[in-house]
């Protein structure tokens, strides 16, 4: 049975939540493997509309165990709030599992995220201020608190005391901020631990057993490949890996078990936060797309920067992830545009660039070279079969397939589960 990884091919918000909710119907497990509540995954189904930050998007299917894997970072307050909201909407959340190894977002992570962003001044990354960067930095600095630690009160207290003393030195001496109280944080997080305990497991072993038993497993990417700390527009990136490598590391799945890697792309481009975006439209067309598509961040509400599809960046993310297929979302947003552009190359000082540049300074100086496609000027949101797409829409889709060097598996023409064309 398939083990399918679902990965954002752009700068996040490609519609991964919708695609995972759709595919989870047949899956036994859905695993979030990276990021934290910086993610906002919108799911629209029979229960309503949800913007999930931590809960895997497979939660709506009773038969699909939703796993927060070892590679994710958990803010317990956010997760508990999300679970009670889901329950209020009639969604059973008892089939959630949280890895004992997942790191916990602590109050000082959020404080440092804010203070560090402020300190960056004009070079601020535009983080979601959820404490993600500081939490993953602590993970590799061996200063992290893991979900399993919250369940062992003595171990947790000793560890927390050591870490908070260290953090308080920086808070007070570098930032002139108020120190945190070890006892207060301890009491709050012990309570969180009690509430989370029923869900906490060695999920890596459970997933491995499921794969051995031939069950279908979905791995739900957060963020997008161009926000990857290695392959993205560094330093304007996030702090855990949203790409295929992160899927393996963040779930404990062996690479050879993966049978497909689906790249989710929206039919144009968006980005939230700072950093280069060669096809950004700072004009009325960009404003028009933002308004029509309601391109505002699911986590922070910030307006998303909108632009044309960037096939140079897309080819790069297809290559590094080894996408075996593409899920193209939001095609319907383009229904009303008479002409649609796609960036097919970059130009830098009169030279054509063959590859996606490795540094943000170079990328920010690149000029996009566009190919223009004719708009189809017809509604697509009611279409369910590829054959019924307007000819010009089909040409656009085929053009993207050719530019990315990858076949379309799914075309999404609306936010809800059923507004989907299953190509394969
Ligand atoms: P994610 O973070 O990748 O899950 O994406 P977000 O949820 O942040 O943003 C995607 C937005 O597009 C959400 O508002 C979805 O409801 C919406 N969406 C997903 N697929 C489609 C589609 O095919 N058409 C339209 N119009 N909206 C879509
Ligand atoms: P989903 O899963 C879009 C962006 C932030 C910022 C940068 C670093 O919904 O696609 P961070 O808080 O991670 O340190 O911020 O990454 N970012 C996202 N942009 N979608 C997301 O998640 C994002 N998660 C982080 O805007 O530019
Ligand atoms: Mg999102």
CSV table of N, CA and C and ligand atoms in Angstrom, one decimal, residues 8 12-19 39-44 49-51 57 220-221 223 264 266 268 292-299 304 328-333 411-416 419, ligand 1:
chain,number,residue,atom,x,y,z
A,8,UNK,N,4.5,21.0,-0.1
A,8,UNK,CA,4.3,22.3,-0.7
A,8,UNK,C,5.4,22.6,-1.7
A,12,UNK,N,4.6,27.9,0.6
A,12,UNK,CA,3.5,27.6,1.6
A,12,UNK,C,2.2,28.0,1.1
A,13,UNK,N,1.1,27.6,1.8
A,13,UNK,CA,-0.3,27.9,1.5
A,13,UNK,C,-0.7,27.5,0.1
A,14,UNK,N,-0.2,26.4,-0.4
A,14,UNK,CA,-0.5,25.9,-1.7
A,14,UNK,C,-1.9,25.2,-1.7
A,15,UNK,N,-2.4,24.9,-0.5
A,15,UNK,CA,-3.6,24.1,-0.5
A,15,UNK,C,-3.4,22.7,0.0
A,16,UNK,N,-2.3,22.5,0.8
A,16,UNK,CA,-2.0,21.1,1.2
A,16,UNK,C,-3.1,20.5,2.1
A,17,UNK,N,-3.7,21.4,2.9
A,17,UNK,CA,-4.7,20.9,3.8
A,17,UNK,C,-5.9,20.3,3.0
A,18,UNK,N,-6.3,21.0,2.0
A,18,UNK,CA,-7.4,20.4,1.2
A,18,UNK,C,-7.0,19.1,0.6
A,19,UNK,N,-5.8,19.0,0.0
A,19,UNK,CA,-5.4,17.8,-0.7
A,19,UNK,C,-5.2,16.6,0.3
A,39,UNK,N,2.1,26.8,10.7
A,39,UNK,CA,1.2,26.3,9.6
A,39,UNK,C,-0.2,26.7,9.8
A,40,UNK,N,-0.9,26.9,8.7
A,40,UNK,CA,-2.4,27.1,8.7
A,40,UNK,C,-2.9,26.4,7.5
A,41,UNK,N,-3.5,25.2,7.8
A,41,UNK,CA,-4.0,24.4,6.7
A,41,UNK,C,-5.6,24.4,6.7
A,42,UNK,N,-6.1,25.0,5.6
A,42,UNK,CA,-7.5,25.1,5.5
A,42,UNK,C,-8.2,23.8,5.0
A,43,UNK,N,-9.2,23.4,5.7
A,43,UNK,CA,-9.9,22.2,5.2
A,43,UNK,C,-11.4,22.6,5.2
A,44,UNK,N,-12.1,22.3,4.1
A,44,UNK,CA,-13.5,22.6,3.9
A,44,UNK,C,-14.2,21.3,3.6
A,49,UNK,N,-15.6,24.7,7.9
A,49,UNK,CA,-14.3,25.2,7.4
A,49,UNK,C,-13.4,25.3,8.6
A,50,UNK,N,-12.2,24.8,8.5
A,50,UNK,CA,-11.2,24.8,9.6
A,50,UNK,C,-9.9,25.3,9.1
A,51,UNK,N,-9.2,26.0,10.0
A,51,UNK,CA,-7.8,26.4,9.7
A,51,UNK,C,-6.9,25.7,10.7
A,57,UNK,N,-4.4,17.1,8.9
A,57,UNK,CA,-5.7,17.3,8.2
A,57,UNK,C,-6.5,16.0,7.9
A,220,UNK,N,2.0,14.6,5.8
A,220,UNK,CA,1.5,16.0,5.5
A,220,UNK,C,2.5,17.1,5.7
A,221,UNK,N,3.0,17.6,4.6
A,221,UNK,CA,4.0,18.7,4.7
A,221,UNK,C,3.4,19.9,5.2
A,223,UNK,N,4.4,24.3,5.5
A,223,UNK,CA,5.2,25.3,4.8
A,223,UNK,C,5.4,24.8,3.3
A,264,UNK,N,2.4,20.0,-4.1
A,264,UNK,CA,1.2,20.8,-4.2
A,264,UNK,C,1.7,22.2,-4.7
A,266,UNK,N,0.0,26.0,-6.2
A,266,UNK,CA,-1.2,26.7,-6.7
A,266,UNK,C,-0.9,27.2,-8.0
A,268,UNK,N,-0.8,30.0,-9.4
A,268,UNK,CA,0.0,31.2,-9.5
A,268,UNK,C,0.9,31.1,-8.3
A,292,UNK,N,-9.6,38.4,-5.1
A,292,UNK,CA,-10.5,37.4,-5.6
A,292,UNK,C,-10.3,36.1,-4.9
A,293,UNK,N,-9.0,35.8,-4.5
A,293,UNK,CA,-8.7,34.5,-3.9
A,293,UNK,C,-8.6,34.6,-2.4
A,294,UNK,N,-8.9,35.8,-1.9
A,294,UNK,CA,-8.8,35.9,-0.4
A,294,UNK,C,-7.5,35.5,0.1
A,295,UNK,N,-6.4,36.0,-0.5
A,295,UNK,CA,-5.1,35.6,-0.1
A,295,UNK,C,-4.6,36.3,1.1
A,296,UNK,N,-5.1,35.9,2.2
A,296,UNK,CA,-4.6,36.4,3.5
A,296,UNK,C,-4.2,35.2,4.4
A,297,UNK,N,-3.1,35.4,5.1
A,297,UNK,CA,-2.6,34.3,5.9
A,297,UNK,C,-3.6,33.6,6.8
A,298,UNK,N,-3.6,32.2,6.8
A,298,UNK,CA,-4.5,31.4,7.6
A,298,UNK,C,-4.0,31.5,9.1
A,299,UNK,N,-2.7,31.8,9.3
A,299,UNK,CA,-2.2,31.9,10.7
A,299,UNK,C,-2.1,33.3,11.2
A,304,UNK,N,-1.2,38.1,1.6
A,304,UNK,CA,-0.1,37.4,0.9
A,304,UNK,C,0.3,38.1,-0.3
A,328,UNK,N,-2.4,20.5,-8.6
A,328,UNK,CA,-2.5,21.9,-8.9
A,328,UNK,C,-3.7,22.5,-8.3
A,329,UNK,N,-3.6,23.5,-7.4
A,329,UNK,CA,-4.8,24.0,-6.7
A,329,UNK,C,-5.1,25.4,-7.3
A,330,UNK,N,-6.4,25.8,-7.0
A,330,UNK,CA,-6.8,27.2,-7.2
A,330,UNK,C,-6.8,27.6,-8.7
A,331,UNK,N,-7.0,26.6,-9.6
A,331,UNK,CA,-7.1,26.9,-11.0
A,331,UNK,C,-8.2,27.9,-11.2
A,332,UNK,N,-9.3,27.7,-10.5
A,332,UNK,CA,-10.5,28.5,-10.7
A,332,UNK,C,-10.3,30.0,-10.4
A,333,UNK,N,-9.3,30.3,-9.6
A,333,UNK,CA,-9.0,31.7,-9.4
A,333,UNK,C,-8.6,32.5,-10.7
A,411,UNK,N,-6.2,18.1,-10.0
A,411,UNK,CA,-6.4,19.6,-10.2
A,411,UNK,C,-7.6,20.0,-9.3
A,412,UNK,N,-7.3,21.0,-8.6
A,412,UNK,CA,-8.3,21.5,-7.6
A,412,UNK,C,-9.0,22.8,-8.1
A,413,UNK,N,-10.3,22.8,-8.1
A,413,UNK,CA,-11.0,24.0,-8.7
A,413,UNK,C,-11.9,24.6,-7.7
A,414,UNK,N,-11.6,24.4,-6.4
A,414,UNK,CA,-12.4,25.0,-5.4
A,414,UNK,C,-11.9,24.5,-4.0
A,415,UNK,N,-12.4,25.2,-2.9
A,415,UNK,CA,-11.8,24.9,-1.6
A,415,UNK,C,-12.3,23.6,-1.0
A,416,UNK,N,-13.5,23.2,-1.4
A,416,UNK,CA,-14.1,22.0,-0.8
A,416,UNK,C,-13.6,20.7,-1.4
A,419,UNK,N,-14.6,19.6,-4.9
A,419,UNK,CA,-14.2,20.5,-6.1
A,419,UNK,C,-12.8,20.1,-6.6
B,1,LIG,P1,-2.0,25.2,3.1
B,1,LIG,O1,-1.3,25.9,4.2
B,1,LIG,O2,-1.1,24.7,2.0
B,1,LIG,O3,-3.0,24.1,3.6
B,1,LIG,O4,-3.0,26.2,2.4
B,1,LIG,P2,-3.9,27.4,3.1
B,1,LIG,O5,-5.0,26.7,3.7
B,1,LIG,O6,-3.0,28.3,3.9
B,1,LIG,O7,-4.3,28.3,1.8
B,1,LIG,C1,-5.0,27.7,0.8
B,1,LIG,C2,-6.3,28.4,0.6
B,1,LIG,O8,-6.9,28.1,-0.7
B,1,LIG,C3,-7.4,28.1,1.6
B,1,LIG,O9,-8.2,29.2,1.8
B,1,LIG,C4,-8.2,27.0,0.9
B,1,LIG,O10,-9.5,26.9,1.4
B,1,LIG,C5,-8.1,27.5,-0.5
B,1,LIG,N1,-8.2,26.5,-1.6
B,1,LIG,C6,-7.6,25.3,-1.7
B,1,LIG,N2,-7.8,24.7,-2.9
B,1,LIG,C7,-8.5,25.6,-3.6
B,1,LIG,C8,-9.0,25.7,-4.9
B,1,LIG,O11,-8.7,24.8,-5.7
B,1,LIG,N3,-9.7,26.8,-5.3
B,1,LIG,C9,-9.9,27.8,-4.4
B,1,LIG,N4,-10.6,28.8,-4.9
B,1,LIG,N5,-9.5,27.8,-3.2
B,1,LIG,C10,-8.8,26.7,-2.8
